[in-house]
Coordinates of C-alpha atoms in Angstrom, one line a residue:
M270 CA 0.0 0.0 0.0
T271 CA 1.1 3.6 -0.6
P272 CA 1.1 6.2 2.1
A273 CA -2.1 7.7 3.5
V274 CA -3.5 10.7 1.7
P275 CA -3.4 13.8 3.9
D276 CA -6.7 15.3 2.6
F277 CA -8.4 12.2 3.9
D278 CA -7.7 13.2 7.5
R279 CA -10.8 15.4 7.6
A280 CA -13.1 12.7 6.1
A281 CA -11.6 9.7 7.9
P282 CA -13.7 9.8 11.2
G283 CA -17.0 9.8 9.2
F284 CA -15.8 6.9 7.0
D285 CA -14.5 4.9 10.0
R286 CA -17.8 5.2 11.9
A287 CA -19.5 2.8 9.4
A288 CA -16.5 1.2 7.6
P289 CA -13.7 0.7 10.1
G290 CA -10.4 -0.8 9.0
F291 CA -10.2 0.8 5.6
D292 CA -6.9 2.0 4.3
R293 CA -6.5 5.4 2.6
V294 CA -4.2 5.1 -0.4
R295 CA -3.1 7.1 -3.4
L296 CA -2.6 5.2 -6.6
P297 CA -2.1 6.0 -10.4
G298 CA -5.0 6.5 -12.7
A299 CA -4.7 7.4 -16.3
D300 CA -2.4 10.0 -17.9
G301 CA -0.3 10.5 -14.8
V302 CA -3.3 11.5 -12.7
E303 CA -3.3 10.0 -9.2
L304 CA -6.5 9.0 -7.4
A305 CA -7.2 8.8 -3.6
A306 CA -9.2 5.8 -2.5
A307 CA -10.4 4.0 0.6
V308 CA -9.8 0.3 0.4
G309 CA -10.9 -2.4 2.8
G310 CA -12.4 -5.8 3.2
S311 CA -11.5 -9.1 1.5
G312 CA -12.9 -11.2 -1.4
S313 CA -13.8 -10.4 -4.9
P314 CA -13.3 -6.7 -5.8
V315 CA -16.1 -4.1 -6.0
V316 CA -15.3 -0.5 -7.0
L317 CA -17.8 2.1 -5.8
L318 CA -17.8 5.5 -7.5
H319 CA -19.4 8.6 -5.8
G320 CA -21.7 11.3 -7.2
F321 CA -22.1 15.0 -7.0
P322 CA -21.6 17.0 -4.8
Q323 CA -19.9 14.3 -2.8
T324 CA -16.7 12.2 -2.4
H325 CA -15.9 8.6 -1.6
L326 CA -17.4 9.3 1.9
M327 CA -20.9 8.7 0.5
W328 CA -20.2 5.0 0.5
R329 CA -19.2 4.8 4.2
H330 CA -22.3 2.6 5.1
V331 CA -22.5 0.4 2.0
A332 CA -18.8 -0.2 2.1
G333 CA -19.0 -1.4 5.6
L334 CA -21.9 -3.8 4.7
L335 CA -20.0 -5.3 1.8
A336 CA -16.5 -5.5 3.3
G337 CA -17.1 -8.8 5.0
E338 CA -17.6 -10.5 1.6
H339 CA -15.6 -8.3 -0.9
T340 CA -12.6 -6.1 -1.3
V341 CA -14.3 -2.7 -1.5
I342 CA -12.5 0.2 -3.3
C343 CA -13.9 3.7 -3.0
P344 CA -12.0 6.3 -5.0
D345 CA -12.5 10.0 -5.3
L346 CA -13.0 10.6 -9.0
R347 CA -10.4 12.8 -10.8
G348 CA -11.3 16.4 -10.1
Y349 CA -13.0 15.5 -6.8
G350 CA -12.1 15.1 -3.1
A351 CA -8.5 14.2 -2.5
S352 CA -7.7 13.0 -6.0
D353 CA -5.7 15.0 -8.5
K354 CA -7.5 17.9 -10.3
P355 CA -5.8 18.4 -13.6
A356 CA -6.5 21.6 -15.5
A357 CA -9.0 21.1 -18.3
T358 CA -6.7 21.8 -21.2
G359 CA -8.9 19.9 -23.6
P360 CA -12.2 18.0 -23.6
E361 CA -10.6 14.6 -23.1
V362 CA -9.3 15.5 -19.6
Y363 CA -12.7 15.1 -18.0
A364 CA -14.3 12.9 -20.6
K365 CA -16.0 9.9 -18.9
R366 CA -13.8 7.8 -21.2
T367 CA -10.8 9.2 -19.4
M368 CA -12.3 8.9 -16.0
A369 CA -13.3 5.3 -16.7
A370 CA -9.6 4.6 -17.7
D371 CA -8.7 6.0 -14.3
V372 CA -10.8 3.4 -12.6
V373 CA -9.5 0.5 -14.6
A374 CA -5.9 1.6 -13.9
L375 CA -6.6 2.1 -10.2
A376 CA -8.1 -1.4 -9.9
A377 CA -5.1 -2.9 -11.7
A378 CA -2.7 -1.1 -9.4
L379 CA -4.4 -2.9 -6.6
G380 CA -4.0 -6.2 -8.4
H381 CA -7.5 -6.5 -9.8
E382 CA -7.8 -7.0 -13.6
R383 CA -11.5 -7.8 -13.3
F384 CA -13.9 -6.2 -10.9
A385 CA -17.5 -5.3 -10.3
L386 CA -18.3 -1.6 -10.6
V387 CA -21.1 0.5 -9.1
G388 CA -21.6 4.2 -9.5
H389 CA -23.9 6.9 -8.3
D390 CA -24.8 10.0 -10.2
R391 CA -21.6 11.3 -11.9
G392 CA -19.8 8.1 -10.8
A393 CA -22.6 6.1 -12.6
L394 CA -21.8 7.9 -15.8
V395 CA -18.2 6.9 -15.4
A396 CA -19.2 3.4 -14.6
F397 CA -21.4 3.2 -17.7
R398 CA -18.5 4.3 -19.9
A399 CA -16.2 1.8 -18.3
G400 CA -18.7 -0.9 -19.0
L401 CA -18.8 0.0 -22.7
D402 CA -15.0 0.6 -23.1
H403 CA -13.7 -2.1 -20.8
P404 CA -16.0 -5.1 -20.9
E405 CA -13.0 -7.4 -20.2
A406 CA -12.5 -5.7 -16.9
V407 CA -16.0 -4.9 -15.6
T408 CA -17.8 -8.1 -14.6
H409 CA -21.0 -6.5 -13.2
L410 CA -22.3 -3.0 -13.4
G411 CA -24.5 -1.1 -10.9
V412 CA -26.0 2.3 -11.6
L413 CA -27.7 4.6 -9.1
D414 CA -30.1 7.3 -10.1
V415 CA -29.0 8.4 -13.6
V416 CA -29.6 7.6 -17.3
P417 CA -26.7 7.6 -19.7
T418 CA -25.5 11.0 -20.7
L419 CA -27.0 11.0 -24.2
D420 CA -30.3 10.0 -22.9
M421 CA -30.1 12.5 -20.0
W422 CA -30.1 15.4 -22.5
N423 CA -32.8 13.8 -24.6
V424 CA -35.3 13.4 -21.7
L425 CA -34.9 16.9 -20.3
H426 CA -37.8 18.9 -21.8
G427 CA -39.9 21.9 -20.7
V428 CA -40.5 23.1 -17.2
P429 CA -39.7 19.7 -15.5
A430 CA -36.2 20.1 -16.9
A431 CA -35.6 22.9 -14.4
V432 CA -34.6 20.2 -11.9
G433 CA -31.4 19.9 -13.9
Y434 CA -30.6 23.6 -14.3
H435 CA -27.0 23.0 -13.1
L436 CA -26.4 20.8 -16.1
F437 CA -27.1 23.7 -18.4
L438 CA -25.2 26.2 -16.2
M439 CA -22.0 24.1 -16.2
A440 CA -22.3 23.4 -19.9
Q441 CA -21.6 27.0 -20.7
P442 CA -18.1 28.1 -22.0
P443 CA -15.3 28.4 -19.4
G444 CA -15.4 31.5 -17.2
L445 CA -18.8 32.5 -16.1
P446 CA -20.0 29.2 -14.5
E447 CA -16.8 28.8 -12.5
T448 CA -17.0 32.4 -11.2
M449 CA -20.7 32.2 -10.3
I450 CA -20.3 28.9 -8.4
A451 CA -17.0 29.9 -6.7
N452 CA -18.6 33.1 -5.4
S453 CA -21.4 31.2 -3.7
A454 CA -20.0 27.7 -3.4
D455 CA -21.6 26.7 -0.1
A456 CA -25.0 27.9 -1.2
F457 CA -24.7 26.3 -4.6
F458 CA -23.5 22.9 -3.5
G459 CA -25.6 22.9 -0.3
S460 CA -28.7 23.5 -2.3
F461 CA -28.4 20.1 -4.0
L462 CA -27.8 18.4 -0.6
D463 CA -31.0 20.0 0.6
A464 CA -33.2 19.6 -2.5
W465 CA -32.2 16.0 -3.4
A466 CA -32.3 14.4 0.0
G467 CA -35.3 12.3 0.9
D468 CA -34.0 12.1 4.5
P469 CA -31.7 15.0 5.3
A470 CA -30.6 13.3 8.5
A471 CA -28.8 10.7 6.4
V472 CA -26.1 13.3 5.6
P473 CA -25.1 14.5 9.1
A474 CA -23.5 17.8 9.8
D475 CA -19.8 16.7 9.7
V476 CA -20.3 14.8 6.4
R477 CA -22.2 17.7 4.9
A478 CA -19.3 20.0 5.9
E479 CA -16.8 17.7 4.2
Y480 CA -18.8 17.6 1.0
L481 CA -19.0 21.4 1.0
R482 CA -15.3 21.8 1.7
A483 CA -14.3 19.4 -0.9
S484 CA -16.6 20.8 -3.6
A485 CA -15.6 24.4 -2.9
A486 CA -12.0 23.3 -3.4
A487 CA -12.8 21.7 -6.8
V488 CA -15.0 24.2 -8.6
P489 CA -13.0 24.3 -11.9
S490 CA -12.7 20.5 -12.2
I491 CA -16.3 19.8 -11.2
V492 CA -17.5 22.3 -13.9
A493 CA -15.1 20.7 -16.4
D494 CA -16.6 17.3 -15.6
Y495 CA -20.1 18.6 -16.3
R496 CA -19.0 20.5 -19.3
A497 CA -17.6 17.3 -20.8
S498 CA -21.1 15.8 -20.5
A499 CA -22.5 18.4 -22.7
G500 CA -19.8 17.8 -25.4
I501 CA -17.4 14.9 -25.7
D502 CA -19.4 12.5 -23.6
V503 CA -22.4 12.9 -25.9
V504 CA -20.1 12.3 -28.9
H505 CA -18.9 9.0 -27.4
D506 CA -22.3 7.8 -26.4
Q507 CA -23.8 8.6 -29.8
A508 CA -20.9 6.7 -31.5
D509 CA -21.7 3.7 -29.4
L510 CA -25.4 4.0 -30.1
D511 CA -24.8 4.2 -33.8
A512 CA -22.6 1.2 -33.6
G513 CA -25.1 -0.8 -31.7
S514 CA -22.8 -1.2 -28.7
Q515 CA -24.4 -2.6 -25.5
L516 CA -23.3 -3.5 -22.0
A517 CA -22.2 -7.1 -22.1
M518 CA -22.3 -7.7 -18.3
P519 CA -25.2 -8.0 -15.9
V520 CA -26.5 -4.6 -15.0
T521 CA -28.6 -3.4 -12.1
V522 CA -30.1 0.1 -12.1
V523 CA -31.7 1.6 -9.0
Q524 CA -33.3 5.0 -9.3
Q525 CA -36.1 7.2 -8.2
D526 CA -39.1 7.3 -10.5
W527 CA -37.7 9.9 -12.8
G528 CA -39.6 8.4 -15.7
A529 CA -42.9 9.3 -14.2
R530 CA -41.7 12.8 -13.2
L531 CA -40.1 13.7 -16.6
G532 CA -42.3 11.6 -18.9
Y533 CA -40.2 8.8 -20.2
D534 CA -39.7 5.1 -19.9
A535 CA -36.7 4.8 -17.6
A536 CA -36.5 1.0 -17.8
G537 CA -36.8 1.2 -21.5
V538 CA -34.0 3.7 -21.8
W539 CA -31.7 1.3 -19.9
R540 CA -32.9 -1.8 -21.6
A541 CA -31.7 -0.4 -24.9
W542 CA -28.1 -0.4 -23.5
A543 CA -28.3 -3.4 -21.1
P544 CA -29.9 -6.6 -22.3
D545 CA -29.2 -8.3 -19.0
L546 CA -31.0 -5.7 -16.9
D547 CA -32.5 -5.6 -13.4
H548 CA -34.3 -2.2 -13.1
R549 CA -35.5 -1.2 -9.6
L550 CA -37.3 1.9 -8.3
T551 CA -36.6 3.1 -4.7
R552 CA -38.5 5.3 -2.3
A553 CA -35.2 6.7 -1.1
G554 CA -34.1 10.1 -2.2
H555 CA -31.2 10.8 -4.6
F556 CA -28.6 10.1 -1.9
M557 CA -29.9 6.5 -1.6
A558 CA -26.6 5.0 -0.6
E559 CA -26.7 7.1 2.6
E560 CA -30.5 7.1 3.0
A561 CA -31.1 3.4 2.4
P562 CA -27.7 1.6 2.6
A563 CA -29.1 -1.8 3.4
E564 CA -31.3 -1.6 0.3
I565 CA -28.4 -0.6 -1.9
A566 CA -26.1 -3.2 -0.4
A567 CA -28.7 -5.9 -1.0
A568 CA -29.1 -4.7 -4.7
I569 CA -25.3 -5.0 -5.1
R570 CA -25.3 -8.5 -3.6
D571 CA -28.1 -9.5 -5.9
L572 CA -26.2 -8.1 -8.9
L573 CA -23.0 -10.0 -8.0
A574 CA -25.0 -13.2 -7.7
R575 CA -26.1 -13.1 -11.3

């Protein structure tokens, strides 16, 4: 193992409450970028990717539940948390294809050429891309509360699309989004923690403070991640759609009933990409890994049993 990551010192107490015994390491991703990760447990490997506006800390409960059966790897995505935040010198830097390559390299550095992969929100988009680009590495794929990038833009129409206003804000050219968000970082990122939580108590004050601290320190890279999803990520998804590419591994999707809210067939959207699909709806809010960890851990176990 490599030395502990200093930035994890702030987050460690919250992670250790639910997932004691995890090591905090720093390992190579793609293109010279290093990722910070919490690693623990034993058994077949499962990589858990966090969403927005969060870090690896969102998996603290689920990781603890899975660690008795699996080696659980919880990285901070490039641009987030304690991982490197390279400058966005081109669209590929924060393309989900690049971020997926990070995850494959990280797992390989830990000795795992094949692994199960579960992502939430932004991490789910990275997981989706990893499943398409690296089917030799990803044995099982879990997705929490998103649809693929191309489909995301296609289903946002009219007034209901206001729920995704941040997608449009961060899709704008560099400069204004970064300035606006940096000038009101706590209010901006905190608004999503408030609006998207079905159970606000599931994100306690110290965890919330860590999310806000980490997000405020990563405004340019977070915006670059979202900007990529309005550009190069769409190009990559469209190319796979045109080629008839599909996810070759078993796939489980757990999400809120966004189809009913936005007027589309969520299971149908996913079935077009994932022939071997288990699609589940949850009553938990967007932060379901924190609000309903037993439900999410059970869904992951069911996925791995397929």
